[in-house]
Coordinates of C-alpha atoms (C1' of nucleotides) in Angstrom, one line a residue:
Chain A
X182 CA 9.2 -28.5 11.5
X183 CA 7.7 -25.2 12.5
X184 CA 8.7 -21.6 11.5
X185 CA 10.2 -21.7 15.2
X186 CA 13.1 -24.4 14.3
X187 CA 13.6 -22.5 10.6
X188 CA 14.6 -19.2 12.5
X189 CA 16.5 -20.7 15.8
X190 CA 18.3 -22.6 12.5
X191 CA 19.4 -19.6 10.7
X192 CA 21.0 -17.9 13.9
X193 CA 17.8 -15.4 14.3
X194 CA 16.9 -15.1 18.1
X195 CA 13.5 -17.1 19.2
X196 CA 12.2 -14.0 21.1
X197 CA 8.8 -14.7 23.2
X198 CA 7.8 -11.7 20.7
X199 CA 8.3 -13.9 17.4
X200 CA 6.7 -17.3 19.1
X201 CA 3.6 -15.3 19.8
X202 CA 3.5 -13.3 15.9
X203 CA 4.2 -17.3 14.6
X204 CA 1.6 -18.4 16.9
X205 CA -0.9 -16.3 16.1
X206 CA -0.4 -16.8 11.9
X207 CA -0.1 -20.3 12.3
X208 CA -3.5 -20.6 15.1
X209 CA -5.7 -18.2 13.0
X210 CA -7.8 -19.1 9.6
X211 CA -5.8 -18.0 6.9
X212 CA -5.1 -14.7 5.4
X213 CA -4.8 -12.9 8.9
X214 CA -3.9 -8.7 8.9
X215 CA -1.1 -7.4 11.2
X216 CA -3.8 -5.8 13.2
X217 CA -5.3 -9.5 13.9
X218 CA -1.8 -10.7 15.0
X219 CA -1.0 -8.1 17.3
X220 CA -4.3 -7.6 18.8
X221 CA -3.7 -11.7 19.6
X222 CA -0.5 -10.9 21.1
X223 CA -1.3 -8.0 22.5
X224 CA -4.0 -10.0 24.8
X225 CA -1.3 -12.4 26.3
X226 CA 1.4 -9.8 26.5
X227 CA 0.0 -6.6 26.5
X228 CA 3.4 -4.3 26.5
X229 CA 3.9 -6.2 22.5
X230 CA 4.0 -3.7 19.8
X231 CA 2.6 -3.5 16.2
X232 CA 6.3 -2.4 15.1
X233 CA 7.6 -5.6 16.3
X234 CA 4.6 -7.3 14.7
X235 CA 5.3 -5.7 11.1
X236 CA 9.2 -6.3 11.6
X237 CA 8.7 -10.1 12.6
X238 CA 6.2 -10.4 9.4
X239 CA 8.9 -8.9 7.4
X240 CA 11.8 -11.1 8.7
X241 CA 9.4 -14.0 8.0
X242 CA 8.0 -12.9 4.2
X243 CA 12.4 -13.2 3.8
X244 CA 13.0 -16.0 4.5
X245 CA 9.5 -17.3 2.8
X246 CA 7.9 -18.6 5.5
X247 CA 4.7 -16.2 4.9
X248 CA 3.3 -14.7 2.0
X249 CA 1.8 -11.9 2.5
X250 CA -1.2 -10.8 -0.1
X251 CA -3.0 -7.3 -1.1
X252 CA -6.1 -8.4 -1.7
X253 CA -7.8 -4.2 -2.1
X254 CA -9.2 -3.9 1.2
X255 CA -6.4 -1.3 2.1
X256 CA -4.9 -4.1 4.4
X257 CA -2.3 -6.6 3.8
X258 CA -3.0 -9.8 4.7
X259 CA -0.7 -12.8 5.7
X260 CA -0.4 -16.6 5.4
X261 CA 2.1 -19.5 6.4
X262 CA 4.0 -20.9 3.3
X263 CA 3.3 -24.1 5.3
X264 CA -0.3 -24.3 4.8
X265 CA 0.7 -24.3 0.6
X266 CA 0.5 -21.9 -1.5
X267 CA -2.3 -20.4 -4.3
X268 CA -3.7 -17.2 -5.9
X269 CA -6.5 -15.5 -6.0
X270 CA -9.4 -13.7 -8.0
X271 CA -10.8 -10.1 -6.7
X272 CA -13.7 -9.1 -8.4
X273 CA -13.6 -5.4 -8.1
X274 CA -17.2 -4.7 -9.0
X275 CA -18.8 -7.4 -5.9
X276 CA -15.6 -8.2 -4.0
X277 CA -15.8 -11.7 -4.3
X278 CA -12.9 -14.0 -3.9
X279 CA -12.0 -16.5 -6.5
X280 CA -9.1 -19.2 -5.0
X281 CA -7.3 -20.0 -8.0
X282 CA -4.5 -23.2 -7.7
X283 CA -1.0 -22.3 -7.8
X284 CA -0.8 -24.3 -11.1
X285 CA -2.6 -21.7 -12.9
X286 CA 0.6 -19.6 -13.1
X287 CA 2.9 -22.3 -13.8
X288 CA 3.2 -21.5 -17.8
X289 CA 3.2 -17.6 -16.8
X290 CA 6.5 -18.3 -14.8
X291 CA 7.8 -21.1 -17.3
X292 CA 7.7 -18.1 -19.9
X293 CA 9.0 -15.1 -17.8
X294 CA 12.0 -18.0 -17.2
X295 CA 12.5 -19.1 -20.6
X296 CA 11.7 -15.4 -21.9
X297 CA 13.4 -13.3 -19.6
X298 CA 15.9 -15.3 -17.4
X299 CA 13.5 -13.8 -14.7
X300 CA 12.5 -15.7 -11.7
X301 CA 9.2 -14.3 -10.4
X302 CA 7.8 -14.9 -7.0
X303 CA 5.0 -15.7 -7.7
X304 CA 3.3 -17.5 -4.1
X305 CA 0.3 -15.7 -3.2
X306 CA -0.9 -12.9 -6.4
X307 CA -4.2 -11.4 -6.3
X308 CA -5.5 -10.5 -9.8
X309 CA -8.3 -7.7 -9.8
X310 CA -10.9 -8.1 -12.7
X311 CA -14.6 -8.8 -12.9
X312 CA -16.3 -12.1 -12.4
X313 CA -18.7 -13.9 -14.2
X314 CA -21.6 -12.8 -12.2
X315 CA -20.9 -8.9 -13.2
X316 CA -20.3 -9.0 -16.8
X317 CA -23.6 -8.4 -17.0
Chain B
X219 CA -9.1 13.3 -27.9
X220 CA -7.3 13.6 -24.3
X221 CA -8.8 12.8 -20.9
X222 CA -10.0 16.1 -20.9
X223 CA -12.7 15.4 -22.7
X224 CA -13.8 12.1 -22.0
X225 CA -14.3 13.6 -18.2
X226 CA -16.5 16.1 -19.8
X227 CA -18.5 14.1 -22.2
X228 CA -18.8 11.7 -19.1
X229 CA -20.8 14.3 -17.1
X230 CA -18.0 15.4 -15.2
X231 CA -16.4 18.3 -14.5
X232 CA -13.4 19.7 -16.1
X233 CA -11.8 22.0 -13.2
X234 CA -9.1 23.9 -13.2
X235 CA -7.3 21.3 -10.8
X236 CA -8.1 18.3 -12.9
X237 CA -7.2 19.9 -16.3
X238 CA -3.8 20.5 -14.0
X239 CA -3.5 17.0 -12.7
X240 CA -3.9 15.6 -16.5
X241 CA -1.6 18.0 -17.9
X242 CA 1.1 17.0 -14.9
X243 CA 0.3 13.1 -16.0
X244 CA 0.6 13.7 -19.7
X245 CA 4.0 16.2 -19.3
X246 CA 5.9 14.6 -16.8
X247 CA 7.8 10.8 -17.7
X248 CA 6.1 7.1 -17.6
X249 CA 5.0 6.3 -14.1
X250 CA 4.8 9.7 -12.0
X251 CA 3.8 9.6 -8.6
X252 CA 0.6 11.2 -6.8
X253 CA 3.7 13.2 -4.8
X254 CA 5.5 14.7 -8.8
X255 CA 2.1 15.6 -9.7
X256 CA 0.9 17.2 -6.7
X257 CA 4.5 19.3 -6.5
X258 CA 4.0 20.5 -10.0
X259 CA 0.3 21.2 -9.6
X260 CA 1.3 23.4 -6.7
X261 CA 3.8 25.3 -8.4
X262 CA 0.7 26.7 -10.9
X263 CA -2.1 26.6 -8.2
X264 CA -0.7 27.3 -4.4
X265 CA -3.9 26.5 -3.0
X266 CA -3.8 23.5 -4.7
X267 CA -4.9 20.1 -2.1
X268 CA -3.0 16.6 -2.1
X269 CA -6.4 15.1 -1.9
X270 CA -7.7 16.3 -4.9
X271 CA -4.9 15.2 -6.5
X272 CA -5.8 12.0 -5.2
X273 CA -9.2 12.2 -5.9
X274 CA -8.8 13.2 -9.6
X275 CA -6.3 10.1 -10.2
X276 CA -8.5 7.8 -8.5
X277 CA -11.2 9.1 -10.9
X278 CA -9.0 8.8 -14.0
X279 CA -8.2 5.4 -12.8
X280 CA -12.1 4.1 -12.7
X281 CA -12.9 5.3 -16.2
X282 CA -9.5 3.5 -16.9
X283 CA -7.8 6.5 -18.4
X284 CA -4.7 5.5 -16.0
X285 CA -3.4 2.8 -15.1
X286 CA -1.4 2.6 -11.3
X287 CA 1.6 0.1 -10.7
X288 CA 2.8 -0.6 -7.2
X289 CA 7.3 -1.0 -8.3
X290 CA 7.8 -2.0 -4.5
X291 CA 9.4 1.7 -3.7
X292 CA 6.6 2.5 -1.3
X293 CA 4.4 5.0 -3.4
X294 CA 1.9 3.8 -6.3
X295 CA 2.9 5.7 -9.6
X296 CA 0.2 6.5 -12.7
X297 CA 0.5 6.2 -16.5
X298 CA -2.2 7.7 -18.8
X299 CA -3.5 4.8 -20.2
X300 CA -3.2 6.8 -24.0
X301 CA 0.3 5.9 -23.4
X302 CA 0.1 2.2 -24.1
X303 CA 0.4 -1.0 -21.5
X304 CA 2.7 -2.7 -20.5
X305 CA 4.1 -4.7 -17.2
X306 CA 7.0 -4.7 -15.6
X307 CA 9.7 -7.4 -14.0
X308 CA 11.0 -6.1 -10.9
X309 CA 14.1 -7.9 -9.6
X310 CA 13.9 -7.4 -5.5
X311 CA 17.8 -8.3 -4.8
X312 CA 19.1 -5.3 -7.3
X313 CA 15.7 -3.2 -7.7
X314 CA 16.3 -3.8 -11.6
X315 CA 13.0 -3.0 -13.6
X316 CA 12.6 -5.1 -16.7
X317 CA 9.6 -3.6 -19.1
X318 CA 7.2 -6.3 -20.2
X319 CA 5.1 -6.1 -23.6
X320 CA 1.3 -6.1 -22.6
X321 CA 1.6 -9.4 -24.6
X322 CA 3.2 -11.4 -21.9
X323 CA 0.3 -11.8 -20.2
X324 CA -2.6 -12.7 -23.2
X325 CA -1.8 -16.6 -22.4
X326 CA -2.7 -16.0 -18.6
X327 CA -5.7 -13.9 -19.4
X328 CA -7.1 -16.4 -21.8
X329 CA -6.8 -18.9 -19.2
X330 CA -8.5 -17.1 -16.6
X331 CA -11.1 -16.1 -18.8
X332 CA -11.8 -19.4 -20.3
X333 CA -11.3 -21.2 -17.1
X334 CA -12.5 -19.2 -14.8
X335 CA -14.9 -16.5 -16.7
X336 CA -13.1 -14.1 -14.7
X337 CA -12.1 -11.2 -16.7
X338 CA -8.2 -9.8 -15.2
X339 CA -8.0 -6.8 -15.5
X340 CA -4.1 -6.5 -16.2
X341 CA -3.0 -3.5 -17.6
X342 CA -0.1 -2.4 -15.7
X343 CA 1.1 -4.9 -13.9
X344 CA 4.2 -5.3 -11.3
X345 CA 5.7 -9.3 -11.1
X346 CA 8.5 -9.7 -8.4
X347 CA 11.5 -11.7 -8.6
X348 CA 15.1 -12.4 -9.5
X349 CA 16.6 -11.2 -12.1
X350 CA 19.0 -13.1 -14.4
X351 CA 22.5 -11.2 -13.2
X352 CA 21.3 -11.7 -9.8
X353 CA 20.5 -15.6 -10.1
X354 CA 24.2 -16.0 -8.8
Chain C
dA249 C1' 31.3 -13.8 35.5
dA250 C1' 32.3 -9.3 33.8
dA251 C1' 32.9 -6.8 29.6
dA252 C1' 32.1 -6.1 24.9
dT253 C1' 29.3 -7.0 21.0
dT254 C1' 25.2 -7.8 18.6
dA255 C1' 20.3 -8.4 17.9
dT256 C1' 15.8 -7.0 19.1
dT257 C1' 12.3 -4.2 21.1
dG258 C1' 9.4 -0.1 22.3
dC259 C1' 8.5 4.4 21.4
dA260 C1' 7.5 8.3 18.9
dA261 C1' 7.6 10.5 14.7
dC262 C1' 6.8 10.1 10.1
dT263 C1' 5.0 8.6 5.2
dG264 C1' 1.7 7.7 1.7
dC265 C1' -2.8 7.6 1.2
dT266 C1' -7.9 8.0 2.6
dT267 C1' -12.1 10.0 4.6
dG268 C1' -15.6 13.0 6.9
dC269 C1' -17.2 17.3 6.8
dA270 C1' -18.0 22.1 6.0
dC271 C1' -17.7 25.2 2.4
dC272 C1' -18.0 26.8 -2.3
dA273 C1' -18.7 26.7 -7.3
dA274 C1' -21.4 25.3 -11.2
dC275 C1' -25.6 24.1 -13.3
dA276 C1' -30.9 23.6 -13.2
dA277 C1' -35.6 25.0 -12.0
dC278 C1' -38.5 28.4 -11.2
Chain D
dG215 C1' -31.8 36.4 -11.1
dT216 C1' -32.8 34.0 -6.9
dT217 C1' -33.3 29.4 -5.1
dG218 C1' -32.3 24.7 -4.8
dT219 C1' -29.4 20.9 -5.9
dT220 C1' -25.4 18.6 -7.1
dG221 C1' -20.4 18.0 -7.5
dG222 C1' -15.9 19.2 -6.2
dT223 C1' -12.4 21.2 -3.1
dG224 C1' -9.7 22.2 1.1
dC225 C1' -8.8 21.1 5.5
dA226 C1' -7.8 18.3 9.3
dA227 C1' -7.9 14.0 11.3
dG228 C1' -7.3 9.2 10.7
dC229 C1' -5.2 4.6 9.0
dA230 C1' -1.8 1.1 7.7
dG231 C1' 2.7 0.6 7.7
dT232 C1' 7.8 2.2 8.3
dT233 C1' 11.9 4.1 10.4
dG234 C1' 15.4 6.4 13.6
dC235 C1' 16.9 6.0 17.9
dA236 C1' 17.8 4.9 22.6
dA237 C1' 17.2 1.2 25.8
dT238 C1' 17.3 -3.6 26.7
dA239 C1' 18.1 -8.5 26.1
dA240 C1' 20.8 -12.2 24.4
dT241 C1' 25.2 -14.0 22.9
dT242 C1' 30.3 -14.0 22.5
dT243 C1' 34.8 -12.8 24.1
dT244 C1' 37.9 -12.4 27.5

DNA sequence: AAAATTATTGCAACTGCTTGCACCAACAAC
DNA sequence: GTTGTTGGTGCAAGCAGTTGCAATAATTTT
């Protein structure tokens, strides 16, 4: 059951625009940038536009079929809540990217809901810091 | 001993637009945005430039003397970092901002560090979610 | 099946922020 | 104090992303 189905399902129309945007997140490796996803569509329909890209992104990050991740590169970058969710590391000093398990926030949102009756969203973080390698 | 200075005793220099932009930072209420600052920098200094503005926080922000939160609103906002830490809860149905004691987060940056040896750097951070009243 | 309603798109303008570059001010060497 | 060097600023252009609006496509009502 595709992201397809989920929005014909909730009474959103299954535009060839939106096939092509869920195509394109679902064909690519993970972690693709708007720019990525339209320039895909863009190559089988080229009168698509980015607006329609962001807008279908943002209908899909709703209804939590994507997550959509900032990982510093002045770019967001987006992923199918299919393929699972986790987290990730950003050193800021070499760049590199730590995957870290979605388990690793489990007691963070266990206290934020015991704590604070607050329900965070918390699918696809990126914490900045410094890695092992650059603490000298 | 003010930001003023550490930029000096750093090597840098203490212009007449950066003692402005820390002065603006410092006056104005928690979280200001690069926008407040730049309007009341202006109102001193005509000539004054967005970009150095800019510039100057993105400066204060590597020697960690602020600290920038994304709320969700569309504009980063800066806190001098003299000020204290702290996070913040931010509910996405009502746009309610809970304040979070730095604290919150020592159990999650033990674990990264310990785990990991990745050292977060969480100073000012922004969690999404539902609030409690909004929780139905 | 035409008319009315609603959802979606494309476009252009705009926002927040960044960057390349020429100019200018401060400090250092001579 | 002139010369060279470095750091900082202002400007204009650029980038990622958003928004208002008119046009269009799909769906519903009649």
């Amino acid at each position: 059951m595709g992201c397809d189905q989920t929005l014909k399902g909730l009474g959103y129309r299954l535009t060839p625009q939106r096939i092509m945007v869920v195509e394109a997140l679902h064909g690519a490796d993970e972690h693709v940038s708007a720019e990525e996803i339209y320039t895909q569509v863009k190559a089988r329909y080229p009168y698509a536009n980015i607006s329609t890209v962001y807008r279908t992104l943002e209908l899909l990050k709703e209804l939590g079929l994507v997550t959509e991740t900032d990982l510093g590169d002045g770019r967001v970058r987006y992923h199918p809540a299919e393929k699972g969710h986790h987290h990730h590391l950003v050193c800021h000093k070499c760049g590199k990217i730590i995957d870290l398990p979605e388990s690793a926030l489990f007691h963070l949102e266990e206290t934020l809901s015991r704590d604070y009756r607050f329900q965070p969203d918390l699918k696809h973080l990126a914490i900045f810091g410094v890695c092992a390698d650059c603490q000298k």
